[in-house]
Amino acid sequence: MSDLIFAQNRFGLGPRGDQSQGGGDGRGWVEAQLGARLAMLSDAPTGAEAAQALIAYRDERRNAKQAGLLQPASVPKGMPMAMATTAPMTGATMTAPGSGPAMTAEPMTGMTPDARPPRRASKPPELMDAQKAQRQLYLSAVDARLKASLVTPTPFLERMAHFWANHFAVGANKADTVGYAGLLELDAIRPNLTGRFADLLLAVERHPAMLFYLDQAQSVGPHSQAGLRAQGRGRDVGLNENLAREIMELHTLGVRSGYSQADVTEFARALTGWNVAGIGRGPVQRFMTGQPGDFNFVEVLHEPGARTILGKRYAEDGEAQARAVLMDLAVHPATARHIATKLTRHFVADDPPPAVVARVEQAFLKSRGDLPTVYRALIASPEAWQPDRPKFRNPWEWTVASLRALDVPAPPAQRTVGLLQELGMPVWRPTSPAGYDDLAASWAGPDALVRRVEAAQRFASAAGQGTDARAIAPKVLGARLTDATATAISRAESPATGLALLLVSPEFLRR
Amino acid sequence: MDRRSFLATGAVGLAATTFAPRLAFAKAATDRRFLFVIQRGAADGLAILAPTGDPGYASLRPELGADAAGGTKLDAMFTLHPALKQVAAMTAARQALLVHAVASPYRDRSHFDGQNVLETGGALPYRLQDGWMNRLLRTMPDDPQAIAFAPTVPPALRGSARVASYAPSNLPAAGDDLMIRVGDLYARDAQLGPLWNEALQARTKAGDLASGKGAAAAGALAARMMKGPAGARIGMIETDGWDTHTGQKGRLTAQLTGLDAMLAAYRDGLGEDWKNTLVLVATEFGRTAHENGTGGTDHGTGATAFLLGGAVNGGKVLADWPGLAPTALYEARDLKPTINLDALVATALGQHFGQDPARMAGVLFPDTGSAPLRQTLALS
């Protein structure tokens, strides 16, 4: 069981119904992609646009605050909700009868793409427009991601981009990250999929989305020039450990892998000064260079002195101090185990077979985190090719696989966003920095299944009654297509129903 | 918020707009309107228009036949299903002609193939690439503005003539039929089976009973788009959920309640234009004469079709009744078709649009070139 169709389901994004054929060398197909680079996305927003949008938003907020139109320190609560419109993806055929009330939750805000967050009389229109511009960047990034997934020549790499974006999760649910969240994947992850893990890690931790999301941009060394000056004025600024902790817990070593609170605090001190240019308006901006949104090391924020982390001493070295820590974390045995476990869980089984984890872990350690070597160890594992242990597709994977199977174009971005919200996995908006988990139990629930059935109806009606599920099923499921599913599809009361059944069949829900 | 979209043929998905675009329709050469409501899944004509006067009926339908008791008796033979109250009213107003024992040329009981024949108008499945409604457009002097009330253009309307499609964005929930099929598919799956049962229980608890609301909205939408001098003249609505292998009593009642509400909303929405309107309701084939062991019926042959509207010469049932005796049944199991659906459609449309029905039959059904019926189906 290592033909192309099987490989495309397990290691790719699912076969395209219009191109797929059986046979072939699935493993070779995956490995051939390891030397490739992901194409840059067209029509994706840029870091410069995100920076400008964020600056404009902050300016408008300040104006509104000064005019007394906002309660101080009120975060834009409408933001995540406003983006969570549940606009259905496409109208279904008008099922005259037998259609009960939709199972999906009512949209929280009744937003439409051009509408605005819940109107507070006090909110000035300039501020609303600034929020809208940020949301638009988010939508464009989601759109670019989905379109790339439908046409990519390298589906395995595309899958890896999604994997790492979730590993280094950034949530588009803070004012500072709405426009930026997608850019972490586009700018930092996609160009670094087939190099060293250390380079991927460094690119991610220096990216403004991450520096904002985990509050690093606010962290001030207590004994830095800025810190001392602030204390002299009685201002309460100081260390923020968020990024340091999550790098250790989530991005590299893994939880409970032996680091201590002292290690976290020391790492946080080393990281002080890692910052983003041009977004804030404070006096510290005088020390920044380059374009808004550029990474900057700001000496006046940096906690001076040597640091000791995981028993190793790092001399004071400005920006390079934390970088040296990161480089060590990137090749640490705990990191190798953590990454190997997550990769194995993602591609092989919810409960990762120890033998596979060990193999991938060794590849990571020996190659010092050379990602193609790591991927190869995974692909070479026979367990990864066992047909009897499929993984349950998460909503994003299932959506992409469905659109590819039916060969329908990406819906408008707003609807994609609404759909993924309904299916329980809004793009780049996990509720915590840990990202979405990778377990069937999280995605296979009663209501979740009903929602997929409803979404499948929409996809099917978008494909139209002229698309024959009987022809597509073997092309996208290959040998995994069961007689029961083939029969159910052939007995469907309409071509569209046949397509919907294909998409929610047990085989298609899994990969 | 009723977000809708207007698409040219071939476009898929709906544009995300916050306004309903104004449709600038050229004035069509005719005031006559035609709407095709397709019933996907093989609707059970023997329940919809029950031959209660046939001596064989009660024994063929010992359980399901009871439904007819509360229906509208139309003549000595036929009783209209009780859920079709508005259709009964249309019949009383002579605005409905109910046709029985009708079938397309297709005889093999596959939904896929049967619908393909019903929509392309070919003699065999996949013989023709375009649909008979699209060919109908080419018989009309000006662009009559054809529109499918669906996200994509259904096969019946596909072809070289321009067709729009327009769908409401608020979706109906998964229909019972699909829910049942999915349940069958998950029954043997250790993970999905129990989850699905839970989902169904939750649905039942939520009082998720079929309502005519969505259906009425669909009818009202179609009327809005087909009303007035600038309204589209040709339209099509798709319905599904008619494949009642199990639990037919409740499901068919729900289906027909929806259909009835949709047709009434369409009639009411059209206002003055109803008098110039012809609606065809048809399905790919009928269902078995004998009810099956699971409270339903299986794929059959002869079915019903409705012609409705102010332009219809209605008020009665049109049937060359073959009877339900075992020897009278098609292949000893189905209602035998005695009226050719192609002929019915070509005749009705020819009369409705003031064209020669024989010529119309040649254009719409080139494979079969069915001879027109002699009856006056549509008032000129």
mmCIF file of C-alpha atoms in Angstrom, chain B residues 26-165:
data_model
loop_
_atom_site.group_PDB
_atom_site.id
_atom_site.type_symbol
_atom_site.label_atom_id
_atom_site.label_comp_id
_atom_site.label_asym_id
_atom_site.label_seq_id
_atom_site.Cartn_x
_atom_site.Cartn_y
_atom_site.Cartn_z
ATOM 1 C CA ALA B 26 -33.735 43.125 -20.883
ATOM 2 C CA LYS B 27 -37.411 43.028 -21.624
ATOM 3 C CA ALA B 28 -38.210 39.577 -22.872
ATOM 4 C CA ALA B 29 -40.412 39.024 -25.873
ATOM 5 C CA THR B 30 -42.896 36.957 -23.908
ATOM 6 C CA ASP B 31 -44.821 37.394 -20.687
ATOM 7 C CA ARG B 32 -44.976 33.646 -20.300
ATOM 8 C CA ARG B 33 -42.979 32.059 -17.521
ATOM 9 C CA PHE B 34 -41.827 28.510 -17.003
ATOM 10 C CA LEU B 35 -40.431 26.967 -13.830
ATOM 11 C CA PHE B 36 -39.125 23.413 -13.596
ATOM 12 C CA VAL B 37 -39.039 21.894 -10.119
ATOM 13 C CA ILE B 38 -37.006 18.715 -10.222
ATOM 14 C CA GLN B 39 -37.581 16.072 -7.560
ATOM 15 C CA ARG B 40 -34.289 14.226 -7.240
ATOM 16 C CA GLY B 41 -34.505 10.774 -5.716
ATOM 17 C CA ALA B 42 -37.603 9.277 -7.361
ATOM 18 C CA ALA B 43 -40.744 10.622 -5.728
ATOM 19 C CA ASP B 44 -43.454 8.101 -4.934
ATOM 20 C CA GLY B 45 -46.345 8.955 -7.216
ATOM 21 C CA LEU B 46 -48.499 6.204 -5.748
ATOM 22 C CA ALA B 47 -48.462 8.047 -2.433
ATOM 23 C CA ILE B 48 -48.498 11.579 -3.838
ATOM 24 C CA LEU B 49 -51.525 10.928 -6.001
ATOM 25 C CA ALA B 50 -52.930 7.741 -4.533
ATOM 26 C CA PRO B 51 -55.095 5.558 -6.790
ATOM 27 C CA THR B 52 -57.476 4.835 -3.937
ATOM 28 C CA GLY B 53 -60.152 3.724 -6.380
ATOM 29 C CA ASP B 54 -57.988 0.931 -7.733
ATOM 30 C CA PRO B 55 -58.912 -2.426 -6.161
ATOM 31 C CA GLY B 56 -55.272 -3.438 -5.957
ATOM 32 C CA TYR B 57 -54.094 -0.405 -4.035
ATOM 33 C CA ALA B 58 -54.936 -1.397 -0.468
ATOM 34 C CA SER B 59 -53.167 -4.742 -0.679
ATOM 35 C CA LEU B 60 -50.053 -3.243 -2.273
ATOM 36 C CA ARG B 61 -49.871 -0.527 0.365
ATOM 37 C CA PRO B 62 -51.242 -2.024 3.586
ATOM 38 C CA GLU B 63 -49.267 0.434 5.785
ATOM 39 C CA LEU B 64 -48.482 3.379 3.567
ATOM 40 C CA GLY B 65 -51.898 3.482 1.917
ATOM 41 C CA ALA B 66 -53.471 4.772 5.097
ATOM 42 C CA ASP B 67 -51.918 8.168 4.374
ATOM 43 C CA ALA B 68 -54.400 8.822 1.635
ATOM 44 C CA ALA B 69 -57.311 8.790 4.096
ATOM 45 C CA GLY B 70 -56.916 12.460 5.017
ATOM 46 C CA GLY B 71 -56.196 13.585 1.480
ATOM 47 C CA THR B 72 -58.234 15.439 -1.106
ATOM 48 C CA LYS B 73 -60.364 13.155 -3.226
ATOM 49 C CA LEU B 74 -60.109 14.426 -6.803
ATOM 50 C CA ASP B 75 -62.271 11.859 -8.580
ATOM 51 C CA ALA B 76 -63.399 8.251 -8.288
ATOM 52 C CA MET B 77 -59.854 7.011 -8.677
ATOM 53 C CA PHE B 78 -57.368 9.508 -7.260
ATOM 54 C CA THR B 79 -56.726 11.089 -3.870
ATOM 55 C CA LEU B 80 -54.143 13.815 -3.416
ATOM 56 C CA HIS B 81 -51.778 13.440 -0.442
ATOM 57 C CA PRO B 82 -53.045 15.400 2.585
ATOM 58 C CA ALA B 83 -49.826 17.424 2.806
ATOM 59 C CA LEU B 84 -50.535 18.985 -0.583
ATOM 60 C CA LYS B 85 -53.195 21.432 0.590
ATOM 61 C CA GLN B 86 -52.150 24.279 -1.676
ATOM 62 C CA VAL B 87 -51.839 21.994 -4.669
ATOM 63 C CA ALA B 88 -55.383 20.839 -3.882
ATOM 64 C CA ALA B 89 -56.485 24.473 -3.849
ATOM 65 C CA MET B 90 -54.772 25.060 -7.199
ATOM 66 C CA THR B 91 -56.554 22.027 -8.601
ATOM 67 C CA ALA B 92 -59.885 23.367 -7.362
ATOM 68 C CA ALA B 93 -59.047 26.658 -9.099
ATOM 69 C CA ARG B 94 -58.272 24.705 -12.285
ATOM 70 C CA GLN B 95 -54.661 25.746 -12.034
ATOM 71 C CA ALA B 96 -53.198 22.299 -11.624
ATOM 72 C CA LEU B 97 -53.114 19.328 -13.940
ATOM 73 C CA LEU B 98 -51.910 16.225 -12.137
ATOM 74 C CA VAL B 99 -50.451 13.607 -14.448
ATOM 75 C CA HIS B 100 -50.094 9.971 -13.454
ATOM 76 C CA ALA B 101 -48.311 6.882 -14.763
ATOM 77 C CA VAL B 102 -45.785 9.040 -16.551
ATOM 78 C CA ALA B 103 -42.116 8.332 -17.259
ATOM 79 C CA SER B 104 -39.170 9.504 -19.302
ATOM 80 C CA PRO B 105 -37.720 6.991 -21.788
ATOM 81 C CA TYR B 106 -35.368 5.711 -19.062
ATOM 82 C CA ARG B 107 -36.143 2.267 -17.571
ATOM 83 C CA ASP B 108 -33.206 1.123 -15.437
ATOM 84 C CA ARG B 109 -33.790 2.509 -11.912
ATOM 85 C CA SER B 110 -30.464 4.270 -11.298
ATOM 86 C CA HIS B 111 -30.822 7.753 -9.860
ATOM 87 C CA PHE B 112 -27.701 8.996 -11.616
ATOM 88 C CA ASP B 113 -28.668 7.752 -15.034
ATOM 89 C CA GLY B 114 -32.361 8.473 -14.609
ATOM 90 C CA GLN B 115 -31.722 12.083 -13.703
ATOM 91 C CA ASN B 116 -29.344 12.436 -16.585
ATOM 92 C CA VAL B 117 -32.073 11.309 -18.999
ATOM 93 C CA LEU B 118 -34.668 13.478 -17.278
ATOM 94 C CA GLU B 119 -32.446 16.547 -17.617
ATOM 95 C CA THR B 120 -30.669 16.065 -20.934
ATOM 96 C CA GLY B 121 -33.783 14.779 -22.652
ATOM 97 C CA GLY B 122 -31.809 12.016 -24.357
ATOM 98 C CA ALA B 123 -33.050 8.512 -25.036
ATOM 99 C CA LEU B 124 -30.144 7.082 -23.055
ATOM 100 C CA PRO B 125 -27.993 8.380 -20.201
ATOM 101 C CA TYR B 126 -25.051 10.618 -21.203
ATOM 102 C CA ARG B 127 -26.073 10.592 -24.862
ATOM 103 C CA LEU B 128 -26.608 14.366 -24.941
ATOM 104 C CA GLN B 129 -24.284 16.970 -23.498
ATOM 105 C CA ASP B 130 -26.754 19.786 -23.014
ATOM 106 C CA GLY B 131 -30.108 19.969 -21.232
ATOM 107 C CA TRP B 132 -33.578 20.284 -22.738
ATOM 108 C CA MET B 133 -34.230 23.547 -20.910
ATOM 109 C CA ASN B 134 -31.189 25.077 -22.531
ATOM 110 C CA ARG B 135 -32.440 23.915 -25.915
ATOM 111 C CA LEU B 136 -35.793 25.467 -25.040
ATOM 112 C CA LEU B 137 -34.036 28.840 -24.662
ATOM 113 C CA ARG B 138 -32.833 28.597 -28.232
ATOM 114 C CA THR B 139 -36.399 28.377 -29.483
ATOM 115 C CA MET B 140 -37.177 31.780 -28.001
ATOM 116 C CA PRO B 141 -36.811 35.003 -29.971
ATOM 117 C CA ASP B 142 -35.061 37.105 -27.330
ATOM 118 C CA ASP B 143 -32.987 36.117 -24.382
ATOM 119 C CA PRO B 144 -35.691 35.075 -21.927
ATOM 120 C CA GLN B 145 -33.292 35.230 -18.964
ATOM 121 C CA ALA B 146 -33.001 31.736 -17.598
ATOM 122 C CA ILE B 147 -31.989 31.259 -14.027
ATOM 123 C CA ALA B 148 -31.205 28.287 -11.833
ATOM 124 C CA PHE B 149 -31.988 28.775 -8.169
ATOM 125 C CA ALA B 150 -28.910 26.853 -7.195
ATOM 126 C CA PRO B 151 -25.215 27.579 -6.770
ATOM 127 C CA THR B 152 -24.453 25.954 -10.077
ATOM 128 C CA VAL B 153 -26.402 25.387 -13.239
ATOM 129 C CA PRO B 154 -28.088 21.957 -13.184
ATOM 130 C CA PRO B 155 -27.722 19.681 -16.235
ATOM 131 C CA ALA B 156 -31.240 20.471 -17.503
ATOM 132 C CA LEU B 157 -30.189 24.084 -18.068
ATOM 133 C CA ARG B 158 -26.652 23.453 -19.284
ATOM 134 C CA GLY B 159 -25.676 24.248 -22.828
ATOM 135 C CA SER B 160 -24.707 27.033 -25.161
ATOM 136 C CA ALA B 161 -27.412 29.510 -24.165
ATOM 137 C CA ARG B 162 -26.550 31.831 -21.299
ATOM 138 C CA VAL B 163 -27.978 30.833 -17.929
ATOM 139 C CA ALA B 164 -27.605 32.513 -14.573
ATOM 140 C CA SER B 165 -27.563 30.857 -11.226
#
